[in-house]
Tab-separated table of C-alpha atoms and ligand atoms in Angstrom:
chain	number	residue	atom	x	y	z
A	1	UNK	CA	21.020	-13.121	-14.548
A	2	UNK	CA	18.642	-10.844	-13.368
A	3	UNK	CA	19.070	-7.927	-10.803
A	4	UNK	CA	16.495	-6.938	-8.657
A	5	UNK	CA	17.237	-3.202	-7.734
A	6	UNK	CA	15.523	-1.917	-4.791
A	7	UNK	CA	14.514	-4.292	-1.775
A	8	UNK	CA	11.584	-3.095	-0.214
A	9	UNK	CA	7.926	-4.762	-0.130
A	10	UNK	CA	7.981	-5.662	-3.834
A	11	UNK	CA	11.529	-5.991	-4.816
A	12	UNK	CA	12.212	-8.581	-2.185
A	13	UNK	CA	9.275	-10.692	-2.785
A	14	UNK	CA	10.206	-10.834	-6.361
A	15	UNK	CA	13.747	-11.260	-6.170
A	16	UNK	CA	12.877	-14.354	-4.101
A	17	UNK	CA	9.717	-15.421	-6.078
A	18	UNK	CA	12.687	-15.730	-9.478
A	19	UNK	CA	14.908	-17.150	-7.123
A	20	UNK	CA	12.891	-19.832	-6.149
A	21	UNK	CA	12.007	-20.213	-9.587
A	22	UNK	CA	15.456	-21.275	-11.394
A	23	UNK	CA	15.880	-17.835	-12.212
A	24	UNK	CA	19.902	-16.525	-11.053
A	25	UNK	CA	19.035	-13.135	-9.029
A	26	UNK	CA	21.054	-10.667	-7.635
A	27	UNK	CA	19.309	-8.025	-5.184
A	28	UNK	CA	20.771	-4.959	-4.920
A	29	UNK	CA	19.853	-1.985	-2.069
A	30	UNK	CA	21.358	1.209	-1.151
A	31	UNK	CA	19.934	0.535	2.376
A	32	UNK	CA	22.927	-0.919	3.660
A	33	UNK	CA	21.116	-2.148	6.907
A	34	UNK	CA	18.511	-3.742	5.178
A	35	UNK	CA	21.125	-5.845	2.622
A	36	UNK	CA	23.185	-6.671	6.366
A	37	UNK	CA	19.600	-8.405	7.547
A	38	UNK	CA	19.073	-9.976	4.369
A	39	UNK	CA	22.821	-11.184	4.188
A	40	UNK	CA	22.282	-12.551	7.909
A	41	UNK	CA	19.263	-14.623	6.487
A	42	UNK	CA	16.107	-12.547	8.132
A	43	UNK	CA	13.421	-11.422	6.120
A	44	UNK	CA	12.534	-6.955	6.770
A	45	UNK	CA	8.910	-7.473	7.119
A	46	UNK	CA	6.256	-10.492	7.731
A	47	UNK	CA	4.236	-11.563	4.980
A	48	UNK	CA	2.526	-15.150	4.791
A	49	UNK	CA	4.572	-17.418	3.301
A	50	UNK	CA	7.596	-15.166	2.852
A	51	UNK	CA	9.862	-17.146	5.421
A	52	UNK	CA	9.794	-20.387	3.446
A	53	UNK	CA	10.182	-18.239	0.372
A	54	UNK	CA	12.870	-16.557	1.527
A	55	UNK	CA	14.688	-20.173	2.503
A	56	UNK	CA	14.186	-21.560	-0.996
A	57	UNK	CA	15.761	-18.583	-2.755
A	58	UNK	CA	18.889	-18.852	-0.715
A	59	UNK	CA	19.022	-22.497	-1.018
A	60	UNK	CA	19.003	-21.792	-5.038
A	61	UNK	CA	21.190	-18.954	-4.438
A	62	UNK	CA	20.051	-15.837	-4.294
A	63	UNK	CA	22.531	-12.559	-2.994
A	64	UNK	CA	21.829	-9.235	-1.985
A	65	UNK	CA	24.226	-6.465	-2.013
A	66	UNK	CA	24.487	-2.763	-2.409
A	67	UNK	CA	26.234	-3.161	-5.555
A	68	UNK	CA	24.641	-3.073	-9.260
A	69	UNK	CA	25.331	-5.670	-11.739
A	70	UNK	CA	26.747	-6.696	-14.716
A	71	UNK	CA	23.808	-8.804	-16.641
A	72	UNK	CA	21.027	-8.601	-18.946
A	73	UNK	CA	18.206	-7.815	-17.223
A	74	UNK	CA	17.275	-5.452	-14.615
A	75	UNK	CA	14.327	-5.057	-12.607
A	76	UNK	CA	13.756	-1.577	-10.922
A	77	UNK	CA	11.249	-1.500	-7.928
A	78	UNK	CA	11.547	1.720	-5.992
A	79	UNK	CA	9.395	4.084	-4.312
A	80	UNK	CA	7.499	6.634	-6.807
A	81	UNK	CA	6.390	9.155	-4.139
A	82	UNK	CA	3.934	12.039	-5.600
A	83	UNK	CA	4.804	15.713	-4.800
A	84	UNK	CA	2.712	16.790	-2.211
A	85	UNK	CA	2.239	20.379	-3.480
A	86	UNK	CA	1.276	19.743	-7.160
A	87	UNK	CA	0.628	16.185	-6.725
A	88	UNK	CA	2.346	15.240	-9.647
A	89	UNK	CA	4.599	11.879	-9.716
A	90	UNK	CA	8.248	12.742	-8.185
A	91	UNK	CA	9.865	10.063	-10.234
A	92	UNK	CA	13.845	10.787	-8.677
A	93	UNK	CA	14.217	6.642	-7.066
A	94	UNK	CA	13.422	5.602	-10.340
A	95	UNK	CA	15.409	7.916	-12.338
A	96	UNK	CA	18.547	7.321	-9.758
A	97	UNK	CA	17.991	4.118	-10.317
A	98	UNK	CA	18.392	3.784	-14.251
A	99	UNK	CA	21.328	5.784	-14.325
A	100	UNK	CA	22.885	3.653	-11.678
A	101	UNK	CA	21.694	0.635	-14.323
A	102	UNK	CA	23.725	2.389	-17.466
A	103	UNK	CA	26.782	2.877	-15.208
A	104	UNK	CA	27.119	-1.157	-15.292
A	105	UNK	CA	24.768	-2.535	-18.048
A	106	UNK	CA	25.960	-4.165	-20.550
A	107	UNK	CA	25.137	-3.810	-24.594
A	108	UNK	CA	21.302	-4.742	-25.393
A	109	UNK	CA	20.527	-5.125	-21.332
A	110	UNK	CA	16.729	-4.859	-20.717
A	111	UNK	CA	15.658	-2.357	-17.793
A	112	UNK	CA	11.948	-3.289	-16.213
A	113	UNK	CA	10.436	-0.671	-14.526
A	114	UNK	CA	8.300	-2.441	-12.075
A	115	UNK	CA	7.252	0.705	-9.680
A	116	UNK	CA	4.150	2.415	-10.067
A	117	UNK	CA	4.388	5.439	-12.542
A	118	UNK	CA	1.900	7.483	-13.967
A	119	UNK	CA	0.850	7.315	-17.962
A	120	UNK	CA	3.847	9.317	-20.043
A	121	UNK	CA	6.339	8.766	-16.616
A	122	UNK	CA	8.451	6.342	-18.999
A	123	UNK	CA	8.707	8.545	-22.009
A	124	UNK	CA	8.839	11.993	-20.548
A	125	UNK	CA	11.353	11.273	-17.561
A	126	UNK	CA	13.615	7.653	-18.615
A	127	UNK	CA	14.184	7.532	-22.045
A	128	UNK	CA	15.590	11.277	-21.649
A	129	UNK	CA	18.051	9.449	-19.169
A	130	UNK	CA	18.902	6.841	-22.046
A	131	UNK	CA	18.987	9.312	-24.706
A	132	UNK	CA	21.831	11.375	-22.707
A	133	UNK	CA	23.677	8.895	-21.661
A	134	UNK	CA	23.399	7.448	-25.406
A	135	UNK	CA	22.227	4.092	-24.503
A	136	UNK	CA	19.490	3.507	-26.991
A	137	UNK	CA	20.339	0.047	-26.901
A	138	UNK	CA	18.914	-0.278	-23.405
A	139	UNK	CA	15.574	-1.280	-23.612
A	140	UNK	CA	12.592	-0.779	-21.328
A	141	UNK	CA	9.830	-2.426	-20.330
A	142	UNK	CA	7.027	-1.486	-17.561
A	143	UNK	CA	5.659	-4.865	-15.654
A	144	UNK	CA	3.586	-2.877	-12.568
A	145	UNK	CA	2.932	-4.977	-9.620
A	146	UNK	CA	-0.615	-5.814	-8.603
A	147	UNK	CA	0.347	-7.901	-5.414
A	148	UNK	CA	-1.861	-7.048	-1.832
A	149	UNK	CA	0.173	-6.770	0.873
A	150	UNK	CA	-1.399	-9.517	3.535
A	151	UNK	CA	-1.265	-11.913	0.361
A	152	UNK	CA	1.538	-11.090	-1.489
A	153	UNK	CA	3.252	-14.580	-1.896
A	154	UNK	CA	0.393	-16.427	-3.442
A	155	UNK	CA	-1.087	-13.156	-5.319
A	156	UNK	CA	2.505	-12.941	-6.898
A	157	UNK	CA	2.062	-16.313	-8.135
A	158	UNK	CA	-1.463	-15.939	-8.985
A	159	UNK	CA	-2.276	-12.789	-10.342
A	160	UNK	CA	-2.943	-11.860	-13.756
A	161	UNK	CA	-0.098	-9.122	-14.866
A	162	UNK	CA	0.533	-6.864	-17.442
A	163	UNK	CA	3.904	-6.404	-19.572
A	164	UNK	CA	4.009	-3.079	-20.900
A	165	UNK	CA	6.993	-2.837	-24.277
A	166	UNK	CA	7.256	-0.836	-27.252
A	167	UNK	CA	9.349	-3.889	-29.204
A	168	UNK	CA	7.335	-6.541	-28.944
A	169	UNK	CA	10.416	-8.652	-29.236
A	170	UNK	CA	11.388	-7.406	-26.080
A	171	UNK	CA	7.712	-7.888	-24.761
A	172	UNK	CA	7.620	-11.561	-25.393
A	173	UNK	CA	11.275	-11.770	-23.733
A	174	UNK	CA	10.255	-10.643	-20.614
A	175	UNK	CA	6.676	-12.608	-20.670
A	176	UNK	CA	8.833	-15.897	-20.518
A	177	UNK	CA	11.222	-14.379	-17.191
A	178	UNK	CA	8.002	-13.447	-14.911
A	179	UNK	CA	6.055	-16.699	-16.770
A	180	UNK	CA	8.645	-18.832	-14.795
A	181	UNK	CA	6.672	-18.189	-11.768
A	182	UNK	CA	3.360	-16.164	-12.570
A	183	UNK	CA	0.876	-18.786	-13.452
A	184	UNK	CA	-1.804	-15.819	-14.254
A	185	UNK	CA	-2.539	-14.924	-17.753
A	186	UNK	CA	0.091	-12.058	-18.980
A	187	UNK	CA	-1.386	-9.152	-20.928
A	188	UNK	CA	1.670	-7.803	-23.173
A	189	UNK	CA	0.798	-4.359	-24.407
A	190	UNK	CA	2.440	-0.961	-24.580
A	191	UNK	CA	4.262	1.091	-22.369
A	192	UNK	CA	1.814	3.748	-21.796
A	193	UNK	CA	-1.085	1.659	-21.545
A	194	UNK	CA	0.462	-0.723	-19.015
A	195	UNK	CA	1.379	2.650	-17.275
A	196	UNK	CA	-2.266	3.915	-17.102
A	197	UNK	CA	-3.680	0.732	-16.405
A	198	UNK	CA	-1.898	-0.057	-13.091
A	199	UNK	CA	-2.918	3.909	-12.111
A	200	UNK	CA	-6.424	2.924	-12.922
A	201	UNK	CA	-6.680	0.017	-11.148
A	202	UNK	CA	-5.921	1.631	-8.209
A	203	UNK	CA	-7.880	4.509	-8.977
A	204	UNK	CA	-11.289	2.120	-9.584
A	205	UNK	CA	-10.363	0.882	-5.962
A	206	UNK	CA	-9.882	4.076	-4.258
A	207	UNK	CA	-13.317	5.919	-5.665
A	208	UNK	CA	-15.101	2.780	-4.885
A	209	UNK	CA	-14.646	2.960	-0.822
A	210	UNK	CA	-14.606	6.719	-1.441
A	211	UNK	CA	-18.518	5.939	-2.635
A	212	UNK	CA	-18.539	3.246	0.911
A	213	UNK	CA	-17.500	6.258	2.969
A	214	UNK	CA	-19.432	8.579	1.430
A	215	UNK	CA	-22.596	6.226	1.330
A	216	UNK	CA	-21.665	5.749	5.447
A	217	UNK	CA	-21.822	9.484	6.165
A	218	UNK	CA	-25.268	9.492	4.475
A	219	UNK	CA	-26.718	6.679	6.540
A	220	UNK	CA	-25.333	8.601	9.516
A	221	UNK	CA	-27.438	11.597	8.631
A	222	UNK	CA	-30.317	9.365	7.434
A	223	UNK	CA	-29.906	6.948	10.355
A	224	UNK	CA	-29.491	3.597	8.217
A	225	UNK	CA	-27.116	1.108	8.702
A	226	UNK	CA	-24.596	1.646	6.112
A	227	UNK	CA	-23.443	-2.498	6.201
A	228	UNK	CA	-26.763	-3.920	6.140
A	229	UNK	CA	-27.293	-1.183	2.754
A	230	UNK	CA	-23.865	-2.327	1.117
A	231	UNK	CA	-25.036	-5.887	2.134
A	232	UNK	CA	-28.199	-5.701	0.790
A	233	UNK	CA	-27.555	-3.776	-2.885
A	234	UNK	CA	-24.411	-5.962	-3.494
A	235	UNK	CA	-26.979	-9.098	-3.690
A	236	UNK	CA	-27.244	-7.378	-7.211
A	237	UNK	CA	-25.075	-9.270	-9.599
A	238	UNK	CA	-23.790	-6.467	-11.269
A	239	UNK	CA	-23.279	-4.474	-7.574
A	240	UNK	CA	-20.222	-4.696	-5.912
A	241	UNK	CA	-19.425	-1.560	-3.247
A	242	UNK	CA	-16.674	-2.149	-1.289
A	243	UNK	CA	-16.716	-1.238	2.810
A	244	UNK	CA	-16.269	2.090	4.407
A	245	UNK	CA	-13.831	2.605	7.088
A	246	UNK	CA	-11.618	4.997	9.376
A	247	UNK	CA	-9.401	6.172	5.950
A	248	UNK	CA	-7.629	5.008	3.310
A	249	UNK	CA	-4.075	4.090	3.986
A	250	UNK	CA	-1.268	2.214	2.009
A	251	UNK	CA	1.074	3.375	-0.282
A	252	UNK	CA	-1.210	2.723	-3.281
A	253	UNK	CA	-4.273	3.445	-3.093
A	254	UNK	CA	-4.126	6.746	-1.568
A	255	UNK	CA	-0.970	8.048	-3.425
A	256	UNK	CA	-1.785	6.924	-7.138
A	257	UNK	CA	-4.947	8.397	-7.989
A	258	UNK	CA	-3.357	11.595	-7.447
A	259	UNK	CA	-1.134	10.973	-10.683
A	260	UNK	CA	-3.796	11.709	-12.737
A	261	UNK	CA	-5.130	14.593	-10.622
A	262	UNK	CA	-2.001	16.045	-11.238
A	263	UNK	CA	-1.214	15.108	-14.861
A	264	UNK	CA	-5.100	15.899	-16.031
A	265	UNK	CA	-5.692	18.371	-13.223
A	266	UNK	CA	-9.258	20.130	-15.343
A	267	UNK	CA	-10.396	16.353	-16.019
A	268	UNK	CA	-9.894	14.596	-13.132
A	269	UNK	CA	-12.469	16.248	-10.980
A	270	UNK	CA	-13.850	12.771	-9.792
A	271	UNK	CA	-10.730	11.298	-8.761
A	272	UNK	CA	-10.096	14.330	-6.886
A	273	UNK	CA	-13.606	14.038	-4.824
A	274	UNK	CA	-13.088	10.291	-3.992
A	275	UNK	CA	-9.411	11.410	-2.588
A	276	UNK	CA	-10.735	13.904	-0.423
A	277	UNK	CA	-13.810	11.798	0.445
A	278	UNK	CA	-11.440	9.012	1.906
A	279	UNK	CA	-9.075	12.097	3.345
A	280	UNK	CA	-12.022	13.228	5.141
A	281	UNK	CA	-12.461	10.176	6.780
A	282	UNK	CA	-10.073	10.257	9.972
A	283	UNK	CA	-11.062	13.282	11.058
A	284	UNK	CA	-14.801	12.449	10.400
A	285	UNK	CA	-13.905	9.238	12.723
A	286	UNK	CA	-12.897	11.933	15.464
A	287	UNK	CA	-16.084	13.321	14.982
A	288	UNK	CA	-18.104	10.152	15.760
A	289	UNK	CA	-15.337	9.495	19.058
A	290	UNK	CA	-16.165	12.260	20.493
A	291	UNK	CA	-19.843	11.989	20.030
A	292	UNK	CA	-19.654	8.676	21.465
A	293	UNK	CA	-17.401	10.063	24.438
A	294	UNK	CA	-20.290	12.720	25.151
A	295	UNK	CA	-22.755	9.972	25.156
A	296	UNK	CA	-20.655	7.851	27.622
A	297	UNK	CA	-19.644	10.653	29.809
A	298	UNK	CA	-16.353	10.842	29.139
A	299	UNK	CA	-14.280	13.730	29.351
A	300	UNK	CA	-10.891	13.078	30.397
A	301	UNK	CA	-9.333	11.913	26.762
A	302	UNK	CA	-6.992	10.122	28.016
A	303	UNK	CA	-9.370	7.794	28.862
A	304	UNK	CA	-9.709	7.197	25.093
A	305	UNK	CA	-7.177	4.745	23.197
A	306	UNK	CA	-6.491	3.858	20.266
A	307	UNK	CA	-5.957	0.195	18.415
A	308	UNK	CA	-4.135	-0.056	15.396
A	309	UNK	CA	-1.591	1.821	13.656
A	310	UNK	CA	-1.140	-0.015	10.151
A	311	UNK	CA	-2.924	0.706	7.343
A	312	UNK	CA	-5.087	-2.335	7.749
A	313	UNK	CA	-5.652	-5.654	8.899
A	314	UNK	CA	-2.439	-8.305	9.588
A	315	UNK	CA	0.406	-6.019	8.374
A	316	UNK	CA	2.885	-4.179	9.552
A	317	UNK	CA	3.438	-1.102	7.251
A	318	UNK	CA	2.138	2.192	8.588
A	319	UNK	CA	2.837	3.917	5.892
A	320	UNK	CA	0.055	6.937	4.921
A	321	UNK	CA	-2.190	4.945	7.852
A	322	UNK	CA	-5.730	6.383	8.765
A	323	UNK	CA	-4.303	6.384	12.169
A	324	UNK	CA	-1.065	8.679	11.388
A	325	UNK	CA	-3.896	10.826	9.437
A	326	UNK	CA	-5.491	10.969	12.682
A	327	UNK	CA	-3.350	11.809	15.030
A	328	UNK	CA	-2.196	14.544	12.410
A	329	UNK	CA	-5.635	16.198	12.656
A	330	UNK	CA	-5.572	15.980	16.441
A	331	UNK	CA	-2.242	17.241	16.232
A	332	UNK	CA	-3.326	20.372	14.003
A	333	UNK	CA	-5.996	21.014	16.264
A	334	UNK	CA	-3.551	21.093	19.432
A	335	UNK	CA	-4.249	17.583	20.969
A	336	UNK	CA	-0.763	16.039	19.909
A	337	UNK	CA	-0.210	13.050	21.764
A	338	UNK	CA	-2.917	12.753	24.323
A	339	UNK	CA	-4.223	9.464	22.647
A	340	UNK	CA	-2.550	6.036	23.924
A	341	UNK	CA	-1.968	3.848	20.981
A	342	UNK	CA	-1.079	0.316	20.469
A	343	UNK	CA	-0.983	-2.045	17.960
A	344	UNK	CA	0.790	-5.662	18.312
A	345	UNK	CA	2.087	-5.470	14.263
A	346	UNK	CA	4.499	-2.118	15.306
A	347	UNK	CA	7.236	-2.992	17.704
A	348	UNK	CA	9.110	0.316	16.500
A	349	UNK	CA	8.356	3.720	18.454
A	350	UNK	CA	6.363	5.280	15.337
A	351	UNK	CA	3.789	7.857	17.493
A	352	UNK	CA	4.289	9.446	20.845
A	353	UNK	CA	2.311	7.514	23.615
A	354	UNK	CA	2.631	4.260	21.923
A	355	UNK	CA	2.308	1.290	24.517
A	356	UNK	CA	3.606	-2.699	23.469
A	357	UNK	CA	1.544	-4.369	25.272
A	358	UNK	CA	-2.532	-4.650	25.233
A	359	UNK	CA	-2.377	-4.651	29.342
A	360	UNK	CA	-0.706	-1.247	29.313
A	361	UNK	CA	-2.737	-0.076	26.607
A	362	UNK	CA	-5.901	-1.432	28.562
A	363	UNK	CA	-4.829	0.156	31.454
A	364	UNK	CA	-7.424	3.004	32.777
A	365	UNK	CA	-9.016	3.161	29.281
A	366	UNK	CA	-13.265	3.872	28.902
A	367	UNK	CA	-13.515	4.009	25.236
A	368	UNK	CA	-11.089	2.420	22.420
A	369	UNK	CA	-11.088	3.280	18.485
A	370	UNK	CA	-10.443	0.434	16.726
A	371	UNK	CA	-8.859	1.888	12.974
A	372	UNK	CA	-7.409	-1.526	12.378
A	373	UNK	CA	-9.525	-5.120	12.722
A	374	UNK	CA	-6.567	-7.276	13.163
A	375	UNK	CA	-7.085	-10.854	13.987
A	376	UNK	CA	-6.022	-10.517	17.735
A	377	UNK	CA	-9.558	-8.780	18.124
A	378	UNK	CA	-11.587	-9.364	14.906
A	379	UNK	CA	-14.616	-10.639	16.177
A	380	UNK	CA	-13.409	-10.230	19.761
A	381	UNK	CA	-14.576	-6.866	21.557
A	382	UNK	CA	-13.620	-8.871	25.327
A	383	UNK	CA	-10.256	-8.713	24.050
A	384	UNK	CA	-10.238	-4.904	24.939
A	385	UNK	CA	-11.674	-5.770	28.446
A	386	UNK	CA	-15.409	-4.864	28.313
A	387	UNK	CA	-14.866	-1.043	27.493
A	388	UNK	CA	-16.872	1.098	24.662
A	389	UNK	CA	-15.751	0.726	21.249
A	390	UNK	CA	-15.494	2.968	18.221
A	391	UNK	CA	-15.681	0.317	15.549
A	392	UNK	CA	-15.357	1.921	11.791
A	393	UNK	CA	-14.466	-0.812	9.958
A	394	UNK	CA	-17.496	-2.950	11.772
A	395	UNK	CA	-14.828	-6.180	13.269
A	396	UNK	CA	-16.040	-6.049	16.371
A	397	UNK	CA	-19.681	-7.201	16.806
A	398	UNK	CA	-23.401	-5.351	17.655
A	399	UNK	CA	-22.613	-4.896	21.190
A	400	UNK	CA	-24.261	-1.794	22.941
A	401	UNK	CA	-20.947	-0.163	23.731
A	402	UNK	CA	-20.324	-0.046	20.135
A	403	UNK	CA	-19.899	2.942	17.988
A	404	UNK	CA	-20.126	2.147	13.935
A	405	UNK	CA	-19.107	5.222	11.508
B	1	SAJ	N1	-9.990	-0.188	2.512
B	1	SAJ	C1	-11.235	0.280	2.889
B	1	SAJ	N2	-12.337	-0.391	2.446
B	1	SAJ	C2	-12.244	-1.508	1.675
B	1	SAJ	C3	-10.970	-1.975	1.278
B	1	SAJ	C4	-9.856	-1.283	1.704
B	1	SAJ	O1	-11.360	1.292	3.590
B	1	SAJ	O2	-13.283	-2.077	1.349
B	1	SAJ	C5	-8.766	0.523	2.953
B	1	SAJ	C6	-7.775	-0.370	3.685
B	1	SAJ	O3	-8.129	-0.508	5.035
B	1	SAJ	C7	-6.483	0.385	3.495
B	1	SAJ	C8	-6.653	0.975	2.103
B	1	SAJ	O4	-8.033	0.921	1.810
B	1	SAJ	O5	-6.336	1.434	4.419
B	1	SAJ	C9	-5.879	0.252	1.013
B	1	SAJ	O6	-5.899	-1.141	1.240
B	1	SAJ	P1	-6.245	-2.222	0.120
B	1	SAJ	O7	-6.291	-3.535	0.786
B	1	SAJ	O8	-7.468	-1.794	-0.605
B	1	SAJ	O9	-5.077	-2.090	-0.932
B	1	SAJ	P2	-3.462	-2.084	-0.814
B	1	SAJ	O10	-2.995	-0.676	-0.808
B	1	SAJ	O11	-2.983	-2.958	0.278
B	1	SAJ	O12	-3.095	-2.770	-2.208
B	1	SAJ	C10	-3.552	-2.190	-3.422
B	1	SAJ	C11	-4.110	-3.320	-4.320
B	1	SAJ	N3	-4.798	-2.723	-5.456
B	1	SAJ	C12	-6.014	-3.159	-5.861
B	1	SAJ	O13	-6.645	-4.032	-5.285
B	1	SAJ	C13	-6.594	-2.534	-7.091
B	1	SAJ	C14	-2.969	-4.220	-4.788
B	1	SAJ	O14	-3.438	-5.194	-5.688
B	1	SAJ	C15	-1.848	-3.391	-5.444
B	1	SAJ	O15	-0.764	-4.201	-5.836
B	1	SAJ	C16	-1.366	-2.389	-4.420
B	1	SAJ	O16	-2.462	-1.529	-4.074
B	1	SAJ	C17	-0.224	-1.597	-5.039
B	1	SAJ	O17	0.933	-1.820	-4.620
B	1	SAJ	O18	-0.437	-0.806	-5.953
């Protein structure tokens, strides 16, 4: 049996993906709300193909409770938040987590640590845990997750992975449980690399757009358009730029790269640009809005809206959104809440002057930004009614009411 600890946007997709797969699964949460909707058969956040998922694991019969339990192999998929100040990991979910494991785990149990950690996290802040509560006979394993939110379900069962285990014994165990549904290849290899390489992977993505956004402030300056350049230079086969946009938002992409700032902090000097180059970005994006209010003759702001509060496209997670970075520059800068916002993905109150409704949000509005291109208005720009557009992530068209970066 295997217990899936920790129910959030990994957890529950994999507890379901073994589920569905023959595999017996437990999933255990503290969140005591979030078990009760599980229990009561809904699903705690929309994801393609998650529904049907989530219907064939309780069909082969899948449970969720707040309780650990007794079996041989544990799966840990919590939050690894990094400290804000010093930017190094803060790896406490995890850590709770294990020791909640050895309170129930049986002789010769297997622990996975699927959340992100930095290189060393295993070492220098589990096996302590293991070594003090004399459980040497617990081993670990670190499989990271490489699934994209907006595609988890078939990424889950596509993906390559990696398997990261010091006895390879214990490697090749674990191989076969995620090779009952993974039908990528699986890279078995150390701890510490599989650490480092999940980090890095991220990393790669993060100072690529950093180079998009950068490469978009320069055609601003130089008065080039940024797309047709990206376009153009990734016709080179060995070229391959991603797009600028209004931020970088996610739990990943802006939060790992700053594991190795922290750990490495005279090294990392690159890392730490591209951060701060994608950081930049939201309040560059105000920037360009108010330019483009100027131009328009608008001076009112709350004739200026704002679409889109995820972190991108066809999700609902706000978490570390360009938008939230947004507002938190107005906010520092003493325009807190002046800005109407909507987005049809958030039915929760997250920011003051959020609207539910695009007629509301429409409502007396001469100039929209558009931070997220979901498919309600990809492609669309009547959907906001005919009024000017800030368009940073370049969804919405060539019209002449609309601002790029
Ligand atoms: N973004 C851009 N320009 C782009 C692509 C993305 O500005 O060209 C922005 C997005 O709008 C978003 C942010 O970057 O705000 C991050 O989005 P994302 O789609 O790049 O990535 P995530 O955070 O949804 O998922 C990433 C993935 N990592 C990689 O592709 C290397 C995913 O595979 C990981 O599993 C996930 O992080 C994770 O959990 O670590």
């Amino acid at each position: 049996m295997v217990n899936v600890i920790g129910l959030g946007y990994i957890g529950l997709p994999t507890a379901l993906m073994m589920a569905s797969h023959g595999v017996e699964v437990v999933g255990t949460d503290y969140n005591e709300s979030l078990v009760a909707t599980l229990n009561a058969g809904k699903t705690t956040f929309k994801e393609e193909g998650m529904d049907e998922l989530f219907v064939d694991a309780l069909k082969a019969g899948i449970r969720f409770t707040t309780d650990y339990q007794v079996c041989d192999t544990y799966i840990v998929s919590v939050p690894t938040p990094y400290d804000r100040l010093d930017k190094k990991i803060d790896a406490k979910y995890v850590v709770a987590a294990v020791l909640n494991v050895l309170d129930v785990a049986p002789e010769g149990a297997t622990c996975v640590i699927e959340s992100t950690v930095s290189p060393g996290t295993i070492d220098r802040f589990v096996l302590p845990v293991l070594e003090s509560r004399k459980r040497s006979d617990v081993a670990l394993v670190h499989a990271p997750e490489r699934i994209i939110p907006g595609n988890m379900v078939a990424e889950l069962m596509h993906n390559n992975r990696t398997i990261g285990a010091d006895d390879p014994e214990v490697g090749k165990r674990v191989t076969e449980l995620y090779a009952s549904f993974c039908q990528g290849e699986i890279a078995l290899t150390d701890i510490r690399t599989a650490e480092m390489t999940k980090v890095v992977e991220n990393t790669f993505r993060a100072v690529n757009i950093a180079f998009a956004n950068e490469l978009a402030k320069v055609c601003r300056v130089g008065d080039m358009d940024v797309y047709e350049v990206i376009r153009i230079a990734n016709k080179h086969p060995r070229v391959s730029i991603l797009q600028p946009g209004p931020g970088v938002g996610g739990h990943c992409i802006p939060v790992d790269p700053w594991f190795l700032v922290g750990d490495y902090p005279e090294t990392a000097n690159f890392i730490r640009l591209a951060l701060q180059t994608n950081f930049s970005m939201p309040a560059y994006l105000l920037s360009r809005a108010r330019q483009a209010m100027r131009e328009l003759g608008i001076e009112d702001v709350s004739k200026v809206g704002v679409y889109g509060l995820t972190y991108k496209e066809d999700v609902d997670d706000v978490r570390e959104s360009p938008t939230l970075q947004m507002l938190e520059a107005m906010d520092e800068h003493l325009c807190a809440g002046s800005l109407r916002v909507y987005d049809p993905w958030v039915e929760d109150d997250v920011v003051p002057n959020q609207v539910h409704s695009m007629e509301e949000f429409l409502d007396g509005l001469e100039l929209v930004i558009v931070m997220v291109g979901h498919s309600q208005v990809k492609g669309r720009p009547e959907a906001f009614g005919g009024v000017a557009l800030v368009d940073p992530r370049n969804v919405m068209g060539d019209g002449d009411n609309v601002y790029k970066l």
